[in-house]
CSV table of C-alpha atoms in Angstrom, one decimal:
chain,number,residue,atom,x,y,z
A,1,ALA,CA,16.6,59.8,54.3
A,2,GLN,CA,19.9,60.0,52.4
A,3,THR,CA,22.0,63.2,52.4
A,4,VAL,CA,24.9,64.3,50.2
A,5,THR,CA,27.5,66.8,51.5
A,6,GLN,CA,30.0,68.7,49.5
A,7,SER,CA,32.1,70.7,52.0
A,8,GLN,CA,34.1,72.8,49.4
A,9,PRO,CA,31.9,75.6,48.0
A,10,GLU,CA,34.8,76.7,45.7
A,11,MET,CA,38.1,75.2,44.6
A,12,SER,CA,40.8,76.7,42.4
A,13,VAL,CA,43.6,74.9,40.5
A,14,GLN,CA,46.2,75.9,38.0
A,15,GLU,CA,45.8,74.6,34.5
A,16,ALA,CA,47.5,71.2,33.9
A,17,GLU,CA,47.5,70.4,37.7
A,18,THR,CA,45.4,67.9,39.6
A,19,VAL,CA,42.5,68.7,41.8
A,20,THR,CA,40.3,66.6,44.1
A,21,LEU,CA,36.7,67.5,44.9
A,22,SER,CA,35.2,66.0,48.1
A,23,CYS,CA,31.8,64.4,48.7
A,24,THR,CA,30.4,62.5,51.6
A,25,TYR,CA,27.0,60.9,51.9
A,26,ASP,CA,24.8,59.3,54.5
A,27,THR,CA,22.5,56.3,53.7
A,28,SER,CA,21.2,53.2,55.4
A,29,GLU,CA,21.1,51.4,52.1
A,30,SER,CA,23.8,48.8,51.1
A,31,ASP,CA,23.0,49.0,47.4
A,32,TYR,CA,23.3,52.4,45.8
A,33,TYR,CA,24.9,54.4,43.0
A,34,LEU,CA,27.0,57.6,43.1
A,35,PHE,CA,27.4,60.1,40.4
A,36,TRP,CA,29.4,63.3,39.6
A,37,TYR,CA,27.7,65.8,37.3
A,38,LYS,CA,29.3,68.8,35.7
A,39,GLN,CA,27.3,72.1,35.1
A,40,PRO,CA,29.2,74.6,33.0
A,41,PRO,CA,28.0,78.2,32.6
A,42,SER,CA,25.5,77.0,29.9
A,43,ARG,CA,23.6,75.3,32.8
A,44,GLN,CA,23.5,72.0,31.0
A,45,MET,CA,23.9,69.0,33.5
A,46,ILE,CA,26.5,66.6,32.2
A,47,LEU,CA,27.2,63.2,33.7
A,48,VAL,CA,31.0,62.9,34.4
A,49,ILE,CA,31.3,59.6,36.1
A,50,ARG,CA,29.3,56.9,37.9
A,51,GLN,CA,30.2,54.4,40.7
A,52,GLU,CA,28.3,51.3,41.7
A,53,ALA,CA,28.5,50.7,45.5
A,54,TYR,CA,29.0,47.0,45.1
A,55,LYS,CA,32.1,47.5,43.0
A,56,GLN,CA,35.4,47.8,44.9
A,57,GLN,CA,37.3,49.2,41.8
A,58,ASN,CA,37.2,52.9,41.5
A,59,ALA,CA,35.6,54.2,38.3
A,60,THR,CA,37.7,56.1,35.8
A,61,GLU,CA,36.8,58.1,32.7
A,62,ASN,CA,39.8,59.5,30.9
A,63,ARG,CA,41.2,62.4,33.1
A,64,PHE,CA,38.4,61.9,35.7
A,65,SER,CA,38.6,59.3,38.5
A,66,VAL,CA,37.0,58.7,41.8
A,67,ASN,CA,38.2,57.6,45.2
A,68,PHE,CA,35.3,55.6,46.6
A,69,GLN,CA,35.6,54.7,50.3
A,70,LYS,CA,32.4,52.8,51.2
A,71,ALA,CA,33.0,52.4,54.9
A,72,ALA,CA,33.8,56.1,55.3
A,73,LYS,CA,30.9,57.0,52.9
A,74,SER,CA,33.2,59.2,50.9
A,75,PHE,CA,33.2,59.7,47.1
A,76,SER,CA,35.8,62.2,45.9
A,77,LEU,CA,36.4,63.2,42.3
A,78,LYS,CA,40.0,63.6,41.0
A,79,ILE,CA,40.6,65.6,37.8
A,80,SER,CA,44.0,65.2,36.3
A,81,ASP,CA,45.7,67.6,33.9
A,82,SER,CA,43.0,70.2,34.5
A,83,GLN,CA,41.9,72.1,31.4
A,84,LEU,CA,40.1,75.4,31.1
A,85,GLY,CA,37.0,73.6,29.9
A,86,ASP,CA,36.8,71.8,33.2
A,87,ALA,CA,35.7,75.1,34.9
A,88,ALA,CA,32.2,74.5,36.1
A,89,MET,CA,30.0,73.6,39.1
A,90,TYR,CA,30.4,70.0,40.1
A,91,PHE,CA,27.6,68.1,41.8
A,92,CYS,CA,27.8,64.8,43.7
A,93,ALA,CA,24.6,62.8,43.6
A,94,TYR,CA,23.2,59.6,45.1
A,95,ARG,CA,20.6,57.1,44.0
A,96,ARG,CA,19.5,53.9,45.7
A,97,GLY,CA,20.2,50.6,44.0
A,98,ALA,CA,17.6,47.9,43.6
A,99,GLY,CA,14.6,49.4,41.9
A,100,GLY,CA,16.1,52.8,42.2
A,101,GLY,CA,16.6,53.5,38.5
A,102,ALA,CA,13.3,55.3,38.5
A,103,ASP,CA,14.2,57.3,41.6
A,104,GLY,CA,15.2,60.9,41.6
A,105,LEU,CA,18.8,61.8,42.4
A,106,THR,CA,19.8,63.4,45.7
A,107,PHE,CA,22.3,66.1,45.0
A,108,GLY,CA,25.0,67.9,47.1
A,109,LYS,CA,25.1,71.7,47.1
A,110,GLY,CA,27.9,71.7,44.5
A,111,THR,CA,31.6,72.9,44.3
A,112,HIS,CA,32.5,75.7,42.0
A,113,LEU,CA,35.8,74.8,40.2
A,114,ILE,CA,38.0,77.6,38.9
A,115,ILE,CA,40.8,76.8,36.5
A,116,GLN,CA,43.6,79.4,36.6
A,117,PRO,CA,45.5,79.7,33.2
B,1,ASP,CA,18.9,63.0,17.4
B,2,ALA,CA,16.8,62.2,20.4
B,3,GLU,CA,16.7,65.0,23.0
B,4,ILE,CA,14.9,66.6,25.9
B,5,THR,CA,13.7,70.2,25.6
B,6,GLN,CA,12.2,72.7,28.0
B,7,SER,CA,10.1,75.8,27.2
B,8,PRO,CA,10.2,78.6,27.8
B,9,ARG,CA,13.8,79.0,28.6
B,10,HIS,CA,13.1,82.2,30.6
B,11,LYS,CA,9.8,83.3,32.2
B,12,ILE,CA,8.8,86.3,34.3
B,13,THR,CA,5.5,86.2,36.0
B,14,GLU,CA,3.6,87.8,38.9
B,15,THR,CA,2.7,86.5,42.3
B,16,GLY,CA,-0.6,84.5,42.2
B,17,ARG,CA,-0.5,83.7,38.5
B,18,GLN,CA,-0.7,80.1,37.3
B,19,VAL,CA,2.4,79.1,35.3
B,20,THR,CA,3.1,75.9,33.3
B,21,LEU,CA,6.6,74.8,32.3
B,22,ALA,CA,6.9,72.4,29.5
B,23,CYS,CA,9.2,69.4,29.2
B,24,HIS,CA,9.4,67.2,26.1
B,25,GLN,CA,11.6,64.2,25.4
B,26,THR,CA,12.0,62.2,22.3
B,27,TRP,CA,13.8,59.1,23.7
B,28,ASN,CA,10.6,57.4,24.6
B,29,HIS,CA,11.8,57.1,28.2
B,30,ASN,CA,9.5,55.8,30.9
B,31,ASN,CA,10.8,58.0,33.7
B,32,MET,CA,10.7,61.7,33.9
B,33,PHE,CA,11.7,64.1,36.7
B,34,TRP,CA,11.4,67.8,37.7
B,35,TYR,CA,14.1,69.4,39.8
B,36,ARG,CA,14.6,73.0,41.0
B,37,GLN,CA,18.0,74.5,41.5
B,38,ASP,CA,18.7,77.3,44.0
B,39,LEU,CA,21.9,78.9,45.2
B,40,GLY,CA,23.1,77.0,48.3
B,41,HIS,CA,20.8,74.0,47.7
B,42,GLY,CA,21.9,72.2,44.6
B,43,LEU,CA,19.1,70.4,42.8
B,44,ARG,CA,16.1,69.2,44.6
B,45,LEU,CA,13.4,66.8,43.4
B,46,ILE,CA,9.9,68.3,42.9
B,47,HIS,CA,7.9,65.5,41.2
B,48,TYR,CA,8.6,62.4,39.2
B,49,SER,CA,6.7,60.0,36.9
B,50,TYR,CA,7.3,56.3,36.1
B,51,GLY,CA,5.0,56.3,33.1
B,52,VAL,CA,1.7,57.5,31.7
B,53,GLN,CA,-0.9,58.4,34.4
B,54,ASP,CA,1.7,57.9,37.1
B,55,THR,CA,3.0,60.8,39.2
B,56,ASN,CA,4.8,61.0,42.5
B,57,LYS,CA,5.8,63.8,44.9
B,58,GLY,CA,9.4,64.6,45.6
B,59,GLU,CA,11.2,66.4,48.3
B,60,VAL,CA,9.8,69.9,47.5
B,61,SER,CA,6.4,69.3,45.9
B,62,ASP,CA,4.3,71.9,47.8
B,63,GLY,CA,2.8,74.4,45.3
B,64,TYR,CA,3.6,72.3,42.2
B,65,SER,CA,1.6,69.7,40.2
B,66,VAL,CA,2.3,67.5,37.2
B,67,SER,CA,0.3,65.2,35.0
B,68,ARG,CA,1.5,62.6,32.5
B,69,SER,CA,-0.9,62.0,29.6
B,70,ASN,CA,1.7,60.6,27.2
B,71,THR,CA,5.2,59.3,27.3
B,72,GLU,CA,6.9,62.3,25.8
B,73,ASP,CA,5.7,65.2,28.0
B,74,LEU,CA,5.6,66.1,31.7
B,75,PRO,CA,4.4,69.6,32.2
B,76,LEU,CA,5.0,71.3,35.6
B,77,THR,CA,2.3,73.6,36.9
B,78,LEU,CA,2.7,76.3,39.6
B,79,GLU,CA,-1.0,76.8,40.6
B,80,SER,CA,-0.4,80.2,42.3
B,81,ALA,CA,3.2,81.4,41.8
B,82,ALA,CA,5.0,82.7,44.9
B,83,SER,CA,8.3,84.6,45.1
B,84,SER,CA,9.8,81.6,46.8
B,85,GLN,CA,9.4,79.7,43.6
B,86,THR,CA,11.8,81.9,41.7
B,87,SER,CA,14.4,79.3,40.6
B,88,VAL,CA,15.9,77.4,37.7
B,89,TYR,CA,13.9,74.4,36.8
B,90,PHE,CA,15.3,71.2,35.2
B,91,CYS,CA,13.5,68.4,33.6
B,92,ALA,CA,15.2,65.0,33.3
B,93,SER,CA,14.4,61.6,31.9
B,94,SER,CA,15.7,58.0,32.2
B,95,GLU,CA,14.8,54.8,30.3
B,96,SER,CA,13.9,52.3,32.9
B,97,ASN,CA,14.1,51.1,36.5
B,98,TYR,CA,17.6,49.7,36.0
B,99,PRO,CA,19.8,51.5,38.6
B,100,THR,CA,22.6,52.4,36.3
B,101,ASP,CA,20.3,54.2,33.9
B,102,THR,CA,21.6,57.7,33.2
B,103,GLN,CA,19.3,60.6,33.8
B,104,TYR,CA,19.4,63.1,30.9
B,105,PHE,CA,18.7,66.7,31.7
B,106,GLY,CA,17.1,69.4,29.7
B,107,PRO,CA,18.6,72.9,29.4
B,108,GLY,CA,16.6,74.4,32.2
B,109,THR,CA,14.0,77.1,32.6
B,110,ARG,CA,14.8,80.2,34.6
B,111,LEU,CA,11.6,81.4,36.3
B,112,THR,CA,11.3,84.8,38.1
B,113,VAL,CA,8.2,85.5,40.2
B,114,LEU,CA,7.7,89.2,41.0
């Protein structure tokens, strides 16, 4: 079975600086998808970014980018120019590829991101 | 706008009682999911459904059941609530089997079992 590990329970960063959240995963599949979700205090789960394992290019969404290292099974999230609104729990998640669109996601335990003004 | 809703948002019940949490989506999505979120565990999959009359067990399905009689709804039932089922419950949906399909989450239900 696949597992997702987030080794940083909490991270703190100054506003406007850059922070990187770590995620590693374990799977025997070659085709899969990785996600970062944000959960602010409202509890709403918000998709931040998605990476297809077959793509070598790292995904980018505005100030959010990933460093996907397939051989190392590592999938880190970089937030540039941190803003107060970025403060939230961040979850890394995995889903298998072919036929996996109907699968549930496997989540890590989350990283609590604090933004210092 | 299409959306996914959960009710109630908060529920307090007693050990041994039957509890049903509602989930309703208006996107006409085929796939629906139930997760629970506990401190130190992230979100874990309870049950999921690919369509009407289809249901499947997830990682932590013991003590829970679901039924899918229409596309829009997937109620989650706790047959005999236990204190270990105190948690925040999230419903989600996605359109199809295509791997890049996004799962959209409801706002969550906080359940306390006393």
